Coordinates of C-alpha atoms in Angstrom, one line a residue:
M589 CA 23.5 3.5 8.6
K590 CA 23.2 7.2 7.4
F591 CA 20.0 8.3 9.4
A592 CA 21.8 11.9 9.9
T593 CA 22.1 12.6 6.5
F594 CA 18.5 11.7 6.0
M595 CA 17.2 14.3 8.6
G596 CA 19.7 16.8 7.4
V597 CA 18.5 16.4 3.8
F598 CA 14.9 16.5 5.0
A599 CA 14.0 18.8 7.9
T600 CA 10.5 17.6 7.8
A601 CA 11.3 13.9 8.0
L602 CA 11.8 13.6 11.5
L603 CA 12.6 10.1 12.9
S604 CA 10.8 11.1 16.3
A605 CA 11.8 8.4 18.8
N606 CA 8.5 8.6 20.6
T607 CA 8.9 5.1 21.8
T608 CA 6.4 5.1 24.6
R609 CA 3.3 6.0 22.2
A610 CA 4.9 4.0 19.8
Q611 CA 4.5 0.7 22.2
E612 CA 1.1 1.9 22.9
Q613 CA 0.1 1.9 19.3
L614 CA 1.5 -1.5 18.8
E615 CA -0.1 -2.8 21.7
Q616 CA -3.8 -2.0 20.4
Q617 CA -3.4 -4.4 17.5
S618 CA -5.3 -7.6 17.6
P619 CA -3.2 -10.5 19.2
P620 CA -2.2 -13.5 16.7
V621 CA -4.8 -15.8 15.4
N622 CA -3.9 -19.3 14.2
A623 CA -4.2 -19.2 10.5
S624 CA -5.2 -22.6 9.6
Q625 CA -8.0 -22.1 12.3
A626 CA -9.2 -18.8 11.0
S627 CA -9.2 -19.7 7.4
G628 CA -10.7 -22.9 7.7
S629 CA -7.8 -24.6 6.1
Q630 CA -6.3 -28.0 7.3
Q631 CA -2.7 -26.9 6.5
I632 CA -0.4 -26.5 9.4
P633 CA 1.9 -23.5 8.9
A634 CA 5.8 -24.1 10.0
P635 CA 7.0 -22.1 13.0
Y636 CA 9.0 -19.2 12.2
T637 CA 12.1 -20.0 14.4
D638 CA 14.5 -17.4 13.0
K639 CA 15.6 -14.5 15.5
P640 CA 14.9 -11.0 15.0
E641 CA 17.0 -9.5 12.0
W642 CA 16.1 -6.0 13.2
H643 CA 16.8 -4.4 16.6
Q644 CA 15.4 -0.9 15.4
F645 CA 12.3 -0.2 13.4
Y646 CA 10.1 2.8 12.4
M647 CA 6.4 3.3 11.7
V648 CA 4.8 6.4 10.0
D649 CA 3.6 8.9 12.3
D650 CA 0.0 9.1 11.7
S651 CA -1.0 11.0 14.6
N652 CA 0.9 14.0 14.2
F653 CA -0.8 16.4 11.5
E654 CA 0.6 19.4 9.6
Q655 CA -1.7 22.2 8.2
V656 CA -0.7 22.6 4.3
T657 CA -2.2 25.1 2.2
V658 CA -3.6 23.9 -1.2
R659 CA -5.5 25.3 -4.1
T660 CA -8.8 24.0 -5.0
P661 CA -11.3 24.7 -7.7
K662 CA -14.3 27.0 -7.5
S663 CA -17.2 27.7 -9.4
V664 CA -17.2 30.9 -11.6
A665 CA -18.6 31.8 -14.9
S666 CA -15.6 31.9 -17.1
E667 CA -17.3 34.5 -19.6
M668 CA -17.2 37.0 -16.7
L669 CA -13.5 36.9 -16.4
S670 CA -10.5 38.7 -18.1
P671 CA -7.4 36.4 -19.0
G672 CA -5.5 38.0 -16.4
V673 CA -7.4 36.9 -13.5
L674 CA -8.9 33.8 -15.0
L675 CA -6.4 31.4 -12.9
E676 CA -7.0 33.0 -9.5
A677 CA -10.6 32.8 -10.1
F678 CA -10.5 29.3 -10.7
A679 CA -8.3 28.1 -7.5
S680 CA -8.8 29.2 -3.9
K681 CA -6.6 28.4 -1.1
V682 CA -7.7 26.5 1.6
K683 CA -5.8 24.6 4.4
V684 CA -6.0 21.3 5.2
L685 CA -4.4 18.8 7.8
V686 CA -2.3 16.2 6.4
V687 CA 0.2 13.2 7.5
N688 CA 3.8 13.7 6.4
L689 CA 4.7 10.2 5.3
L690 CA 8.3 11.3 6.0
R691 CA 8.0 11.7 9.6
W692 CA 8.4 8.4 11.2
N693 CA 8.5 6.9 14.9
Q694 CA 11.4 5.3 15.8
Y695 CA 11.0 1.8 17.9
N696 CA 14.3 1.0 19.7
Y697 CA 13.7 -2.7 20.4
D698 CA 13.6 -5.6 18.4
M699 CA 11.3 -5.7 15.4
P700 CA 8.6 -8.1 16.2
V701 CA 8.7 -11.6 14.3
P702 CA 5.8 -14.1 13.5
A703 CA 5.2 -17.2 15.0
E704 CA 4.4 -18.9 11.8
K705 CA 6.5 -19.1 8.7
Y706 CA 4.6 -17.2 5.7
M707 CA 2.3 -19.3 3.5
R708 CA 0.1 -17.1 1.0
K709 CA -3.1 -18.9 0.7
L710 CA -3.1 -19.9 4.4
H711 CA -2.6 -16.5 5.8
F712 CA -4.2 -14.3 3.0
G713 CA -6.8 -16.4 1.1
R714 CA -7.4 -16.0 -2.4
W715 CA -8.9 -13.6 -5.3
I716 CA -12.6 -13.1 -3.7
N717 CA -15.6 -13.5 -6.1
D718 CA -18.4 -11.2 -4.2
P719 CA -21.7 -12.9 -5.2
A720 CA -23.3 -9.7 -3.8
D721 CA -22.1 -7.5 -6.6
E722 CA -24.2 -9.6 -9.1
T723 CA -20.8 -10.5 -11.4
C724 CA -19.0 -13.1 -11.9
M725 CA -15.6 -11.5 -11.7
N726 CA -13.0 -12.0 -8.8
T727 CA -10.7 -9.2 -7.8
R728 CA -8.0 -9.6 -10.2
A729 CA -10.8 -9.2 -13.1
K730 CA -12.2 -6.1 -11.4
V731 CA -8.9 -4.6 -11.0
L732 CA -8.3 -5.4 -14.8
V733 CA -11.4 -3.5 -15.3
R734 CA -11.0 -0.8 -13.6
D735 CA -7.3 -0.2 -15.1
S736 CA -8.0 -0.6 -18.6
K737 CA -8.3 2.6 -21.0
S738 CA -10.8 1.0 -23.3
E739 CA -13.5 -1.6 -23.0
V740 CA -12.1 -4.8 -21.9
T741 CA -13.1 -8.1 -23.5
Y742 CA -13.9 -11.4 -21.9
R743 CA -12.9 -15.2 -22.4
N744 CA -15.1 -17.7 -23.7
G745 CA -18.1 -15.3 -24.1
K746 CA -18.6 -14.9 -20.5
F747 CA -18.2 -11.9 -18.3
C748 CA -16.1 -13.5 -15.8
V749 CA -12.4 -13.5 -16.9
V750 CA -10.9 -10.5 -18.8
E751 CA -9.3 -11.3 -22.0
D752 CA -7.9 -8.0 -23.9
G753 CA -7.7 -4.4 -23.3
K754 CA -5.4 -1.5 -22.7
W755 CA -3.4 -0.9 -20.1
D756 CA -0.6 1.2 -18.8
D757 CA 2.1 -0.6 -16.9
P758 CA 3.4 2.1 -14.5
Y759 CA 6.4 0.2 -13.7
T760 CA 7.7 -0.2 -17.1
N761 CA 5.7 2.5 -19.0
T762 CA 4.5 0.2 -21.5
E763 CA 1.1 -0.4 -23.0
L764 CA -0.2 -4.1 -22.6
T765 CA -3.2 -5.3 -24.5
S766 CA -3.4 -9.0 -23.2
S767 CA -4.5 -10.0 -19.5
R768 CA -2.2 -12.7 -20.0
Q769 CA 0.5 -10.0 -19.9
I770 CA -0.6 -8.7 -16.5
Q771 CA -0.2 -10.0 -13.0
I772 CA -2.0 -8.0 -10.2
D773 CA 0.6 -6.5 -7.8
H774 CA -0.1 -5.8 -4.3
M775 CA 2.1 -2.5 -4.1
V776 CA 3.4 -3.6 -0.3
P777 CA 3.4 -7.3 -1.4
L778 CA 1.8 -10.0 1.0
K779 CA 4.8 -11.4 2.3
N780 CA 6.1 -7.9 2.9
A781 CA 3.1 -7.1 5.0
Y782 CA 2.9 -10.3 6.8
M783 CA 6.8 -9.7 8.1
S784 CA 5.7 -6.1 8.6
G785 CA 3.0 -6.7 11.3
A786 CA -0.1 -8.5 9.4
F787 CA 1.1 -11.7 11.1
N788 CA -0.4 -10.1 14.2
W789 CA -3.7 -9.5 12.3
D790 CA -6.9 -12.2 12.1
Y791 CA -7.3 -14.1 8.8
K792 CA -10.3 -11.8 7.8
L793 CA -8.0 -8.7 8.2
R794 CA -5.4 -10.4 6.2
C795 CA -7.8 -11.5 3.5
L796 CA -9.3 -8.3 3.0
Y797 CA -5.8 -6.7 2.7
A798 CA -5.1 -9.0 -0.3
N799 CA -8.4 -8.0 -2.0
Y800 CA -8.4 -4.4 -1.2
M801 CA -10.0 -1.9 -3.6
G802 CA -10.5 1.0 -1.6
L803 CA -7.1 2.7 -2.5
R804 CA -6.3 2.3 -6.3
E805 CA -2.5 2.2 -5.6
H806 CA -2.9 -0.7 -3.3
L807 CA -3.7 -3.0 -6.3
V808 CA -1.6 -2.3 -9.4
S809 CA -2.1 -3.9 -12.9
A810 CA 1.8 -4.6 -13.6
E811 CA 3.5 -6.5 -16.3
S812 CA 3.8 -9.8 -15.3
H813 CA 7.7 -10.4 -15.7
E814 CA 8.3 -7.2 -13.7
N815 CA 5.9 -8.0 -10.9
M816 CA 7.8 -11.4 -10.7
S817 CA 11.0 -9.6 -10.5
K818 CA 9.7 -7.4 -7.8
G819 CA 9.1 -10.4 -5.7
D820 CA 8.1 -9.5 -2.0
R821 CA 11.0 -7.1 -2.0
G822 CA 10.7 -3.5 -0.6
P823 CA 12.6 -0.2 -2.0
E824 CA 15.6 -1.8 -0.5
G825 CA 15.8 -4.3 -3.1
Y826 CA 13.5 -3.3 -5.8
L827 CA 12.1 0.0 -7.5
P828 CA 10.5 0.2 -11.0
P829 CA 12.7 0.5 -14.2
F830 CA 10.7 3.6 -15.0
E831 CA 12.5 6.1 -13.3
P832 CA 10.1 9.1 -13.5
G833 CA 7.5 7.0 -11.7
R834 CA 10.0 6.1 -8.6
C835 CA 9.0 9.0 -6.2
Q836 CA 5.3 8.1 -6.9
Y837 CA 6.2 4.5 -6.3
I838 CA 7.9 5.3 -2.7
R839 CA 5.2 7.5 -1.7
N840 CA 2.3 5.1 -2.6
W841 CA 4.6 2.4 -0.4
L842 CA 4.8 4.8 2.4
A843 CA 1.0 5.6 2.1
I844 CA 0.2 2.1 2.4
K845 CA 2.2 1.1 5.1
M846 CA 0.7 4.0 7.2
I847 CA -2.8 3.1 6.4
W848 CA -2.6 -0.4 7.4
R849 CA 0.0 0.1 10.1
L850 CA 3.0 -1.8 8.8
T851 CA 6.7 -1.2 10.2
V852 CA 9.5 0.1 8.1
N853 CA 12.8 -1.9 9.0
P854 CA 16.2 -0.2 8.7
E855 CA 17.3 -1.2 5.4
E856 CA 14.1 -0.3 3.8
A857 CA 14.3 3.3 5.5
Q858 CA 17.7 3.8 4.4
A859 CA 16.9 3.0 0.9
I860 CA 13.9 5.3 0.8
A861 CA 15.9 8.2 2.3
D862 CA 18.6 7.6 -0.5
N863 CA 16.5 7.4 -3.2
I864 CA 14.1 10.5 -2.4
T865 CA 17.5 12.3 -2.6
K866 CA 18.8 10.3 -5.4
Y867 CA 15.7 11.3 -7.7
K868 CA 15.0 14.6 -6.3
C869 CA 11.6 13.5 -5.0
R870 CA 9.5 16.6 -3.6
P871 CA 9.1 16.1 -0.2
S872 CA 5.8 18.0 -0.4
D873 CA 4.3 15.3 -2.4
F874 CA 4.9 13.0 0.7
V875 CA 1.8 13.9 2.3
F876 CA -1.5 12.2 3.2
T877 CA -4.7 14.1 4.1
K878 CA -6.1 13.4 7.7
E879 CA -9.7 13.1 5.8
E880 CA -8.5 10.6 3.4
L881 CA -6.8 8.5 6.1
A882 CA -10.1 8.4 8.3
N883 CA -11.7 7.3 4.9
Q884 CA -9.4 4.8 4.3
R885 CA -9.6 3.3 7.8
D886 CA -13.5 3.7 7.8
I887 CA -13.6 1.4 4.4
I888 CA -11.6 -1.4 6.3
T889 CA -13.6 -1.5 9.2
Q890 CA -16.8 -1.5 7.2
N891 CA -15.5 -4.3 5.3
L892 CA -13.9 -6.4 7.9
N893 CA -16.0 -9.4 7.3
F894 CA -15.9 -9.2 3.3
C895 CA -13.8 -12.5 3.2
M896 CA -16.0 -14.3 5.6
I897 CA -19.1 -13.5 3.8
N898 CA -17.9 -14.5 0.5
K899 CA -16.1 -17.5 1.7
R900 CA -17.0 -20.4 -0.4

């Protein structure tokens, strides 16, 4: 592994070996819950018997904040301004605290593995149809409505299943007009999340992860064949064919891993480092504000019972 190269290229992307604090973070996670009991299913998952594949792993350091300066708009009557001062008048500089998504904690022991083999429906449930929102749309339909550039049409005249619309697929940079062309992609796929730490969650948190709409980048309207090509692979095995979108893809991947406190294995980490260099990604784009991180975790906490309330 060429982590020395990674650190040389990105002075701010520090793989800090703060193993003590990292261990404390892991110990704060919930103990494993038997999936068949939590989901009410009669399925019995097979035991996971493989030995740990990785003897070192990483997590985004979400407790070490950096201060950066950003421009924010301010209200000024434009007719009072001359062209020479217009730009400055509409943008004021403020300092905000951010997490550097390229600053990771390093764990120098075996990456934890689950007790049960991954089963999608058993561990993460299904698309949820929330009766409290007075629609018959499940999560898939809501994402399609959210992402369409035009008003959608519905199948069989009912406002339940989306039929047509206009969607920009960020992975292929093509426009799609039929929902039949689209699968809803979990930016960090369910199996990848499971193997990265979600196996240690209870069922209701995993089901919330599968249906989470609190962050737009979490669920993506993607071209079906491209989504199947991605499978459950991370950046070490898949990047979108649309190259201008690859830096944003990697940034979103790391943001979601941070929000949900998921691990990054060495091969995944090396691929991220190599591709950031290859595609000349700007390290300054790899930040997430402290305020937004707190907001995301508040949304998660407030909706922990979402799947259980809507269970049918």
